[in-house]
N, CA, C and O atoms as a Maestro MAE file, in Angstrom:
{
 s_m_m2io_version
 :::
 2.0.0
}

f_m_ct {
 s_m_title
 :::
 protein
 m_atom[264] {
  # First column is atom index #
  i_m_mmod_type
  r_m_x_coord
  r_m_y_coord
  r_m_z_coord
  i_m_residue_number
  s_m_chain_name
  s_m_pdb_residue_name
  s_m_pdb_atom_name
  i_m_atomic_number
  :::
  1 25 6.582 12.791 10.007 1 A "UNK " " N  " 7
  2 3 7.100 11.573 9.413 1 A "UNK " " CA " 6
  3 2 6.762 11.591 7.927 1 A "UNK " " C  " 6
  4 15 5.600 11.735 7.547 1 A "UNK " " O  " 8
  5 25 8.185 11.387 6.770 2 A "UNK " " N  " 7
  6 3 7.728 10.801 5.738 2 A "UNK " " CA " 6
  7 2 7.932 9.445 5.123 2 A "UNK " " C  " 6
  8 15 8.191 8.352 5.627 2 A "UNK " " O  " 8
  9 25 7.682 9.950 3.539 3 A "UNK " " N  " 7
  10 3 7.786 8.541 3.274 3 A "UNK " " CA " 6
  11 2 9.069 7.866 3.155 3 A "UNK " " C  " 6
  12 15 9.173 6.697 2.781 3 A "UNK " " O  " 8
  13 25 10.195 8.727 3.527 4 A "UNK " " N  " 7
  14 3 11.156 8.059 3.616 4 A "UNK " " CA " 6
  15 2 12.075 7.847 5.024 4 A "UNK " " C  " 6
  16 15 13.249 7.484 5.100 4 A "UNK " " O  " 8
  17 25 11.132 8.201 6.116 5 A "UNK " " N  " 7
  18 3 11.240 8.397 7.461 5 A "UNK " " CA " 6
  19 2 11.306 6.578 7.599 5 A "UNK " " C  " 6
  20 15 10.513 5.805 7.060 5 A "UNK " " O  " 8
  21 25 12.503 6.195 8.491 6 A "UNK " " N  " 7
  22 3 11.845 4.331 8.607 6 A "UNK " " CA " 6
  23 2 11.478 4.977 10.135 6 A "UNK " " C  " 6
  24 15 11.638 6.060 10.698 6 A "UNK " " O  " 8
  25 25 10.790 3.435 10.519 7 A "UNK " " N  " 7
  26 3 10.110 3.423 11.621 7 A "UNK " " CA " 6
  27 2 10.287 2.013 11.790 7 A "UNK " " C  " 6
  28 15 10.149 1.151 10.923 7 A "UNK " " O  " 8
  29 25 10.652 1.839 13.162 8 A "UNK " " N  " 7
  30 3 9.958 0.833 13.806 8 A "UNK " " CA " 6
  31 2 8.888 -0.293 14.586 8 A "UNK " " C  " 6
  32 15 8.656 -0.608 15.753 8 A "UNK " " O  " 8
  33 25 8.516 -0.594 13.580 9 A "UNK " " N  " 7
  34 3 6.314 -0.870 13.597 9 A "UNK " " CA " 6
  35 2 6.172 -2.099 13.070 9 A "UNK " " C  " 6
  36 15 6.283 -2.443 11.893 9 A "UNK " " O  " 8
  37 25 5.977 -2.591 13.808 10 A "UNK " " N  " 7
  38 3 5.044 -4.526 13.053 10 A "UNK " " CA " 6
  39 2 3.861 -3.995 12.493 10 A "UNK " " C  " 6
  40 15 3.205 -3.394 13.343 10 A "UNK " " O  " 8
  41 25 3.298 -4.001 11.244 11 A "UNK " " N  " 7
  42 3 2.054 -4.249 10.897 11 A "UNK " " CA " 6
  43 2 1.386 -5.067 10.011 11 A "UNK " " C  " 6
  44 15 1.948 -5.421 8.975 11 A "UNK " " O  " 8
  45 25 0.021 -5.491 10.333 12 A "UNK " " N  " 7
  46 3 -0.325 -6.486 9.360 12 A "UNK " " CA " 6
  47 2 -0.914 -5.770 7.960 12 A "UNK " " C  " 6
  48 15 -1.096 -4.554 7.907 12 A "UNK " " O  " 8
  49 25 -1.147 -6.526 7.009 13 A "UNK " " N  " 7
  50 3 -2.197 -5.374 5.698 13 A "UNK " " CA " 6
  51 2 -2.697 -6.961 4.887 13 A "UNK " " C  " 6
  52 15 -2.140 -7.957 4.425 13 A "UNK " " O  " 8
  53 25 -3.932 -6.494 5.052 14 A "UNK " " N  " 7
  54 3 -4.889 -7.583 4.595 14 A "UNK " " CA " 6
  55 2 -5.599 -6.592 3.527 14 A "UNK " " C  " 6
  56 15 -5.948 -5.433 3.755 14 A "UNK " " O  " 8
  57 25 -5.733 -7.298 2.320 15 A "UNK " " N  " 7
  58 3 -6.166 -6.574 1.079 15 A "UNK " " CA " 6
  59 2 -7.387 -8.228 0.512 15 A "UNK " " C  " 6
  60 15 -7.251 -9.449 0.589 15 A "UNK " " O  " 8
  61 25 -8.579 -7.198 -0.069 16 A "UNK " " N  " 7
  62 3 -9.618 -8.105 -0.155 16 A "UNK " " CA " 6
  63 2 -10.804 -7.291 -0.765 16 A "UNK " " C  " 6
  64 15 -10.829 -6.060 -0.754 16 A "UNK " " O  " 8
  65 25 -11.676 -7.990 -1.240 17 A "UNK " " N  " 7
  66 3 -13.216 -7.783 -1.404 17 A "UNK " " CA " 6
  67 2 -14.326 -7.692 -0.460 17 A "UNK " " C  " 6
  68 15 -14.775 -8.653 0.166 17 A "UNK " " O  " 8
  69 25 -14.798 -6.341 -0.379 18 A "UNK " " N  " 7
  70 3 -16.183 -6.688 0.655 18 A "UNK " " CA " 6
  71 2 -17.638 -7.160 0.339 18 A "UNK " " C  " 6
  72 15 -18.137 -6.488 -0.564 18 A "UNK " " O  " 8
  73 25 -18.220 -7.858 0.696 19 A "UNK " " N  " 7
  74 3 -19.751 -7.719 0.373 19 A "UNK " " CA " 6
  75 2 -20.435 -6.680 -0.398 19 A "UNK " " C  " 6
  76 15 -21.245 -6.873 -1.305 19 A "UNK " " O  " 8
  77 25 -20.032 -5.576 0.050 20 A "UNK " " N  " 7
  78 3 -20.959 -4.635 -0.795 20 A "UNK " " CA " 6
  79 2 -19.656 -3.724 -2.090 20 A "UNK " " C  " 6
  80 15 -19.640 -2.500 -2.225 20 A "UNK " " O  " 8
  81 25 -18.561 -4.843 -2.992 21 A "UNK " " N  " 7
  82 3 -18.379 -4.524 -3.856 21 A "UNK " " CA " 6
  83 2 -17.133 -3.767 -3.438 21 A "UNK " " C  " 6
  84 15 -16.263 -3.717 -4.307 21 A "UNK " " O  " 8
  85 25 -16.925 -3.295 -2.529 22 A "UNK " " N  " 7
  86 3 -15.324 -2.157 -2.613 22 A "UNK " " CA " 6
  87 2 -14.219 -3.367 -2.161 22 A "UNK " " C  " 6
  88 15 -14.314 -4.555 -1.853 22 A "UNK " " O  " 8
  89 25 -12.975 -2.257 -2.317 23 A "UNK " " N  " 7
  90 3 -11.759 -3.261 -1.908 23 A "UNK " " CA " 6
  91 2 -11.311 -2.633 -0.631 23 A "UNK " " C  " 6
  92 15 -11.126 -1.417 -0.584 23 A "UNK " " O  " 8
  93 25 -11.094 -3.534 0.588 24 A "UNK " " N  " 7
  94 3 -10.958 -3.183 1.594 24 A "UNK " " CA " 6
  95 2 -9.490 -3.761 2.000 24 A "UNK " " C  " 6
  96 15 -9.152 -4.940 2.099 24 A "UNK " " O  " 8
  97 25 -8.419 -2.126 2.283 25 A "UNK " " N  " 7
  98 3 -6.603 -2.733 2.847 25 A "UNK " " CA " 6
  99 2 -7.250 -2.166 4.280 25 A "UNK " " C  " 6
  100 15 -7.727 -1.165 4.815 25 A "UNK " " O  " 8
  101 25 -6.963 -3.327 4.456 26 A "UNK " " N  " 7
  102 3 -7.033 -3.414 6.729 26 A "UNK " " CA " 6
  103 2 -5.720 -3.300 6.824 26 A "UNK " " C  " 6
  104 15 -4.819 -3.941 6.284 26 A "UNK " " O  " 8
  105 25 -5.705 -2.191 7.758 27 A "UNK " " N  " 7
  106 3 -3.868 -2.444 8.532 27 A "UNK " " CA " 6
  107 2 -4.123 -2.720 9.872 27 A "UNK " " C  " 6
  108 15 -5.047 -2.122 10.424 27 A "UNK " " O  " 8
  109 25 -3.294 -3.725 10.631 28 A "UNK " " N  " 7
  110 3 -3.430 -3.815 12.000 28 A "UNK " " CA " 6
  111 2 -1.650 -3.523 12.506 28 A "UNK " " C  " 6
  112 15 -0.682 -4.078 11.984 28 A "UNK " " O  " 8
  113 25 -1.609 -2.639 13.499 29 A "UNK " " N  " 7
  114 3 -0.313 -1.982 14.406 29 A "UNK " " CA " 6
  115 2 -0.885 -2.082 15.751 29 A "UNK " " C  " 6
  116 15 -1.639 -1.253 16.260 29 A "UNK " " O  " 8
  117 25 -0.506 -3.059 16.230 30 A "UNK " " N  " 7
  118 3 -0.952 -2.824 17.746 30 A "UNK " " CA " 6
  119 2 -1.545 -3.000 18.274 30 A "UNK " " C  " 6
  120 15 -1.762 -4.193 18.490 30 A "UNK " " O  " 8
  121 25 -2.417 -1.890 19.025 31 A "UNK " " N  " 7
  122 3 -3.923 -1.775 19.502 31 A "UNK " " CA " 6
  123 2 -4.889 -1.073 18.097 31 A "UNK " " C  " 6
  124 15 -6.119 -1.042 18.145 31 A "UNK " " O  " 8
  125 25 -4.242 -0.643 17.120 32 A "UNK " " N  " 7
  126 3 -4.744 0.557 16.324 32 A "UNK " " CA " 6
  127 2 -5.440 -0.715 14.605 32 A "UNK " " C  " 6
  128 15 -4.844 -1.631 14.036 32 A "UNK " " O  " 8
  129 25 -6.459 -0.287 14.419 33 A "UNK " " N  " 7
  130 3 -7.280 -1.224 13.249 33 A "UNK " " CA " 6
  131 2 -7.679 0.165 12.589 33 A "UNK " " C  " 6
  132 15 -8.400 1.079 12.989 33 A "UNK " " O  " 8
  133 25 -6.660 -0.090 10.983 34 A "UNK " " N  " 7
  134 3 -7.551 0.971 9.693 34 A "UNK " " CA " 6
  135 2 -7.874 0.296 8.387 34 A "UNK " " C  " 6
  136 15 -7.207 -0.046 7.411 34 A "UNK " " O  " 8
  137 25 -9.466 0.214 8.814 35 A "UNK " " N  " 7
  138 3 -10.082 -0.112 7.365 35 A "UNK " " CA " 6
  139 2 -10.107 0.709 6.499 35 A "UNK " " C  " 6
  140 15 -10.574 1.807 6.802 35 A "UNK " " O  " 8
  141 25 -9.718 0.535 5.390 36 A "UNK " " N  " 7
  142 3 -9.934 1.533 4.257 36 A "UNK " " CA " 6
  143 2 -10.648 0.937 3.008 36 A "UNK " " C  " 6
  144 15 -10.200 -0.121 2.566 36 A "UNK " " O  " 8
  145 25 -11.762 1.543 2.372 37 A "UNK " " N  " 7
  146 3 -12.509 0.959 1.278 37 A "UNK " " CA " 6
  147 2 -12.532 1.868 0.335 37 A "UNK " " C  " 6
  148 15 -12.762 3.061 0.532 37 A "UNK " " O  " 8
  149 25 -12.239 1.228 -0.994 38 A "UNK " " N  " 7
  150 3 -11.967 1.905 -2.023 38 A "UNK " " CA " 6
  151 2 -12.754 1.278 -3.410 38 A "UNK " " C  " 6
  152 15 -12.812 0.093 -3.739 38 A "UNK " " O  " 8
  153 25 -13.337 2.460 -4.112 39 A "UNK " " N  " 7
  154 3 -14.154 1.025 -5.313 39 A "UNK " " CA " 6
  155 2 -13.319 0.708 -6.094 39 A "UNK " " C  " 6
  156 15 -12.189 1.197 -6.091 39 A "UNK " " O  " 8
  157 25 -13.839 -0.426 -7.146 40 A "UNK " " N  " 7
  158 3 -12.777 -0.850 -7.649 40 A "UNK " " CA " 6
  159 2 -11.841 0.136 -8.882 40 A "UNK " " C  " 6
  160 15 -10.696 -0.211 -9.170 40 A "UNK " " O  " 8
  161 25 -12.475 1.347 -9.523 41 A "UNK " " N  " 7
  162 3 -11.820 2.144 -9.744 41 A "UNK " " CA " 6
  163 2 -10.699 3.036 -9.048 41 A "UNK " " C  " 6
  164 15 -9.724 3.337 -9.736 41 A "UNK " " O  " 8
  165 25 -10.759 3.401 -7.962 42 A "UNK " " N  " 7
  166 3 -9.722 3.660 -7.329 42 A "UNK " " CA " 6
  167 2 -8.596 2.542 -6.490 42 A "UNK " " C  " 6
  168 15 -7.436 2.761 -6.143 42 A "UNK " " O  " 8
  169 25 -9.167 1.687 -6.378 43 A "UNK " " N  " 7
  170 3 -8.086 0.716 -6.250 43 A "UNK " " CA " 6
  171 2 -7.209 0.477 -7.277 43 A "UNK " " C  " 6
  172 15 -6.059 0.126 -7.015 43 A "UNK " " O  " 8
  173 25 -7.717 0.666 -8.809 44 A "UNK " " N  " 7
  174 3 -7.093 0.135 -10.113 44 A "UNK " " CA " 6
  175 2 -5.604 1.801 -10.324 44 A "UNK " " C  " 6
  176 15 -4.475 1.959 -10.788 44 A "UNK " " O  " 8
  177 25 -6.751 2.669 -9.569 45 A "UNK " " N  " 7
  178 3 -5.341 3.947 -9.701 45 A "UNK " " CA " 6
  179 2 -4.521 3.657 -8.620 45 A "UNK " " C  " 6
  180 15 -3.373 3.976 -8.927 45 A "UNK " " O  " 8
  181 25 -4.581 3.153 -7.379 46 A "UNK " " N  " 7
  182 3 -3.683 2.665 -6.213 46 A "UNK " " CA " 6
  183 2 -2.929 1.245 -6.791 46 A "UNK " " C  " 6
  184 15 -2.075 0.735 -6.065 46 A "UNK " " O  " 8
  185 25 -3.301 0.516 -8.302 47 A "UNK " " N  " 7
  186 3 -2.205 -0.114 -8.435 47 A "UNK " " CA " 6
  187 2 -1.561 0.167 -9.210 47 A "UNK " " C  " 6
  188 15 -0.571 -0.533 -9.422 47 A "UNK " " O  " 8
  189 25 -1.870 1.571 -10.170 48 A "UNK " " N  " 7
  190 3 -0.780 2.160 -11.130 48 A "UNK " " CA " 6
  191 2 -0.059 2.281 -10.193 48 A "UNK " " C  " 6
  192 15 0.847 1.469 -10.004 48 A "UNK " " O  " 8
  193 25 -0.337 3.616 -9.137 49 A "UNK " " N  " 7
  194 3 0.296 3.963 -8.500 49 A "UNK " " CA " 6
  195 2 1.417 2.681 -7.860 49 A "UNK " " C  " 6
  196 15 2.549 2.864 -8.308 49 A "UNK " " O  " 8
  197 25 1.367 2.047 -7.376 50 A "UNK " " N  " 7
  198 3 2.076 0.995 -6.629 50 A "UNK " " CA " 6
  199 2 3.037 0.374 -7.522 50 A "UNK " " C  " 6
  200 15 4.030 -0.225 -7.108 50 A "UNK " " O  " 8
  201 25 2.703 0.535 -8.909 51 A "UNK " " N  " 7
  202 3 3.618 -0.004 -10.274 51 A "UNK " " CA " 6
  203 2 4.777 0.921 -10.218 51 A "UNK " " C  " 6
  204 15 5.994 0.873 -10.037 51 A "UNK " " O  " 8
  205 25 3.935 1.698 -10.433 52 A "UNK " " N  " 7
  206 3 5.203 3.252 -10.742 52 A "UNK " " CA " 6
  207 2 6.055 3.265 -9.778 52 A "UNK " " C  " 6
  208 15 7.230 3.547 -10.009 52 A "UNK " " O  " 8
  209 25 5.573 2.929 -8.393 53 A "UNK " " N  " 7
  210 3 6.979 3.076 -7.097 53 A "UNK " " CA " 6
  211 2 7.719 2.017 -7.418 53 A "UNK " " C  " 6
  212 15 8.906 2.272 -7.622 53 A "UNK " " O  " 8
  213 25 7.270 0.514 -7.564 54 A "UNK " " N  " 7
  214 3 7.579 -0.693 -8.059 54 A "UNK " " CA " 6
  215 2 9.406 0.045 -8.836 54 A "UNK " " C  " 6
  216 15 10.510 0.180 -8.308 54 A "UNK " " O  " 8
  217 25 8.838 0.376 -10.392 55 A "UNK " " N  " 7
  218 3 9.665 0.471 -10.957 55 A "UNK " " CA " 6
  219 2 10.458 1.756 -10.888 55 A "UNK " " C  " 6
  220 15 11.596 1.725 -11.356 55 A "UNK " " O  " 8
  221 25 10.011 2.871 -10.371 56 A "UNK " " N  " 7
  222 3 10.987 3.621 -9.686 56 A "UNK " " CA " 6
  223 2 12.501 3.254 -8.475 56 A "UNK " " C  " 6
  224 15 13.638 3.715 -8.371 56 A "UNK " " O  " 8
  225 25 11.670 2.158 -7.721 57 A "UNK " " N  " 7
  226 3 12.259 1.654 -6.568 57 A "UNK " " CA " 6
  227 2 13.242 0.876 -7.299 57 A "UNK " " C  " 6
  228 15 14.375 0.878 -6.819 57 A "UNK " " O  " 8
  229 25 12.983 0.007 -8.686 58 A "UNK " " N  " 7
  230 3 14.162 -0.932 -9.146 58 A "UNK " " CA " 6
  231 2 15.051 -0.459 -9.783 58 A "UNK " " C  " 6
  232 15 16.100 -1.051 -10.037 58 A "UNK " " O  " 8
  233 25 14.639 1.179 -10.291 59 A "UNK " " N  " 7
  234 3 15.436 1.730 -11.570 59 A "UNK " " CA " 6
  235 2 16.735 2.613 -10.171 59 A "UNK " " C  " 6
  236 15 17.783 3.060 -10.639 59 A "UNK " " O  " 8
  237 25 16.545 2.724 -8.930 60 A "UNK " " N  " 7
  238 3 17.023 3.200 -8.000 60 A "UNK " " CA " 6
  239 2 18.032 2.472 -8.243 60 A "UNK " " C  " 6
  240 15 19.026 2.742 -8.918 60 A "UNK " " O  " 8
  241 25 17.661 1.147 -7.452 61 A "UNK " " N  " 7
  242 3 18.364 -0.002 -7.305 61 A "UNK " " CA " 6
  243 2 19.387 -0.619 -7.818 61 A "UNK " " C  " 6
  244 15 20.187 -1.418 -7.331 61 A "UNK " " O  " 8
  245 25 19.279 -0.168 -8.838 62 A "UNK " " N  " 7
  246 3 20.076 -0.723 -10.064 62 A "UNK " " CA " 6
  247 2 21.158 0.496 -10.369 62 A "UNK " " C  " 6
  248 15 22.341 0.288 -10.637 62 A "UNK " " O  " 8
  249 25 20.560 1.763 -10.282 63 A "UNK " " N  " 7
  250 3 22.062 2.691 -9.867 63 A "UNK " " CA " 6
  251 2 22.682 2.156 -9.047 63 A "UNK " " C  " 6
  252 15 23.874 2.231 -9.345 63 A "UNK " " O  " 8
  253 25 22.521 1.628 -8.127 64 A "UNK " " N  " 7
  254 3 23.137 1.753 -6.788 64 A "UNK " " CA " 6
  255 2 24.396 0.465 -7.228 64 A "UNK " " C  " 6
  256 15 25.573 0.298 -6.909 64 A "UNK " " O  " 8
  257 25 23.472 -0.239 -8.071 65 A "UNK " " N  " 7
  258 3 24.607 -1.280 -8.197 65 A "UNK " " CA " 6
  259 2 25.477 -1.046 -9.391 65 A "UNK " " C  " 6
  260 15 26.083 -2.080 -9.671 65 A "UNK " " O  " 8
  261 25 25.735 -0.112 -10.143 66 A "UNK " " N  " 7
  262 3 26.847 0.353 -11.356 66 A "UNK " " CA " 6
  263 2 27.985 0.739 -10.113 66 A "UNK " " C  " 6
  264 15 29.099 1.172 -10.408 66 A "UNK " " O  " 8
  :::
 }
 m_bond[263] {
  # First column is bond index #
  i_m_from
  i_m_to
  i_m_order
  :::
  1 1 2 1
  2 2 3 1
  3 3 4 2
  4 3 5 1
  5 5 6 1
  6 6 7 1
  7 7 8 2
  8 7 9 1
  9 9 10 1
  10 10 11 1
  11 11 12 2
  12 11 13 1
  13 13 14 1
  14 14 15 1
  15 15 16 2
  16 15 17 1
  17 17 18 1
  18 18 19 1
  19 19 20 2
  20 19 21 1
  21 21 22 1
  22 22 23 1
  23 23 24 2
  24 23 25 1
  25 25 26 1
  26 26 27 1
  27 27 28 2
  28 27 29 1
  29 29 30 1
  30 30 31 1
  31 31 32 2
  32 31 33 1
  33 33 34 1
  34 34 35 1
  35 35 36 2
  36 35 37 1
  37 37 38 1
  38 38 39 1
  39 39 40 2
  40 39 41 1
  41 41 42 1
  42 42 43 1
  43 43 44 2
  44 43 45 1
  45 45 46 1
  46 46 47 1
  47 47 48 2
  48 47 49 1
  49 49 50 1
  50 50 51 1
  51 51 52 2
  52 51 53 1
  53 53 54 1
  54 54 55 1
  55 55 56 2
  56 55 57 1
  57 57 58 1
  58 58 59 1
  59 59 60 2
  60 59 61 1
  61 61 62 1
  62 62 63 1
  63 63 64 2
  64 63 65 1
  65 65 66 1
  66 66 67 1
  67 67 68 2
  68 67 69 1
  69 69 70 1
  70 70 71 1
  71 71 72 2
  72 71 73 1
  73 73 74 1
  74 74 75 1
  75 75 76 2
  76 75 77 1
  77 77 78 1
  78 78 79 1
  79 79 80 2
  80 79 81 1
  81 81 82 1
  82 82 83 1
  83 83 84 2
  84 83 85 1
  85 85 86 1
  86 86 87 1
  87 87 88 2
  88 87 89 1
  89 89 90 1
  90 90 91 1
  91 91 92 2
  92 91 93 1
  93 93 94 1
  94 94 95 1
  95 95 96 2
  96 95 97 1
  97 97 98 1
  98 98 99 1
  99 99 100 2
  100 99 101 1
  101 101 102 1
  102 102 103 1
  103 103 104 2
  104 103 105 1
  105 105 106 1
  106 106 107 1
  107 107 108 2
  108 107 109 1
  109 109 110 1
  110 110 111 1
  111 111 112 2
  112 111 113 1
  113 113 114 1
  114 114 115 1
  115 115 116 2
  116 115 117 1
  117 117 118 1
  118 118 119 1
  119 119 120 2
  120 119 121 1
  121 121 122 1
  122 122 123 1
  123 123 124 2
  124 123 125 1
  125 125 126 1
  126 126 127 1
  127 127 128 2
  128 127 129 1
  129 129 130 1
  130 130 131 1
  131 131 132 2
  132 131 133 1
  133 133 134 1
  134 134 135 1
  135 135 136 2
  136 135 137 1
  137 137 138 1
  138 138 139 1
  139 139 140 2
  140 139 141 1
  141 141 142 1
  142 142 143 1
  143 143 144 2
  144 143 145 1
  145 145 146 1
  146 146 147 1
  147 147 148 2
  148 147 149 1
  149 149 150 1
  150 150 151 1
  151 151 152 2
  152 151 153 1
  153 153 154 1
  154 154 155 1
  155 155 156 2
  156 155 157 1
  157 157 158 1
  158 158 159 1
  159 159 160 2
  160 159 161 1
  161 161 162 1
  162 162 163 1
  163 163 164 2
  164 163 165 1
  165 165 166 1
  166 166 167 1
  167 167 168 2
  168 167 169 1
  169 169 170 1
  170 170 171 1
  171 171 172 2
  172 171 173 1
  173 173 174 1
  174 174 175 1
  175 175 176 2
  176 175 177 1
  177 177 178 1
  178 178 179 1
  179 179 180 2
  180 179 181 1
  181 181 182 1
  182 182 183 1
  183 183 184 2
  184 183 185 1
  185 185 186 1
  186 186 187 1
  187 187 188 2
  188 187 189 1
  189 189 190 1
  190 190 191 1
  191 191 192 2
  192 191 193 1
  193 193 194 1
  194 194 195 1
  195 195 196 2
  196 195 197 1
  197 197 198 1
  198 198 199 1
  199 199 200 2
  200 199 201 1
  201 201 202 1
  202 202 203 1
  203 203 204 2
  204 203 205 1
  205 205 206 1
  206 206 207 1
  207 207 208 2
  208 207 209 1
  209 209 210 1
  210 210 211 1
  211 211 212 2
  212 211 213 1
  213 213 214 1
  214 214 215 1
  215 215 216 2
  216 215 217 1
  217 217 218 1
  218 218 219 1
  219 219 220 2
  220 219 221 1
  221 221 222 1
  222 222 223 1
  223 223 224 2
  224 223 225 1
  225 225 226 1
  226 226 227 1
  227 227 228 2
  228 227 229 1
  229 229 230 1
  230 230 231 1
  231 231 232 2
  232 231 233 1
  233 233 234 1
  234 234 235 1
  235 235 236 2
  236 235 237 1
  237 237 238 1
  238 238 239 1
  239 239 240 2
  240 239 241 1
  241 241 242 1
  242 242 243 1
  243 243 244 2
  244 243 245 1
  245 245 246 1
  246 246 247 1
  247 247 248 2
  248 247 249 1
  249 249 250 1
  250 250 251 1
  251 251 252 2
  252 251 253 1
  253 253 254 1
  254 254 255 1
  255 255 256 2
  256 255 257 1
  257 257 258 1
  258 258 259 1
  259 259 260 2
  260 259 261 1
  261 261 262 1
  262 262 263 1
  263 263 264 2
  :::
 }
}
């Protein structure tokens, strides 16, 4: 599966602060729970990153509509 594979999947994603300082994205699918903790430096490169798809995804978009 990639990232442009769709799928059919309910999931939840809870994004937050933990006690001891990292940023924690919980995904819940199902029966299946993934915590993931990241400090706040790598969270800050997971929101370039998330920018850049952002505006990749709109500059798509916007071909599509010429």
């Amino acid at each position: 599966m990639g990232i442009n594979t769709e799928r059919d999947i309910e999931a939840s994603l809870q994004i937050g602060p933990t006690d001891k300082g990292m940023i924690r994205l919980y995904i819940e699918a199902g029966d299946m729970e993934i915590p993931m903790d990241f400090t706040p430096d790598e969270a800050e490169e997971i929101v370039e990153e998330i920018q850049s798809a952002i505006q990749t995804a709109k500059d798509l978009a916007s071909k599509g509509r010429r």
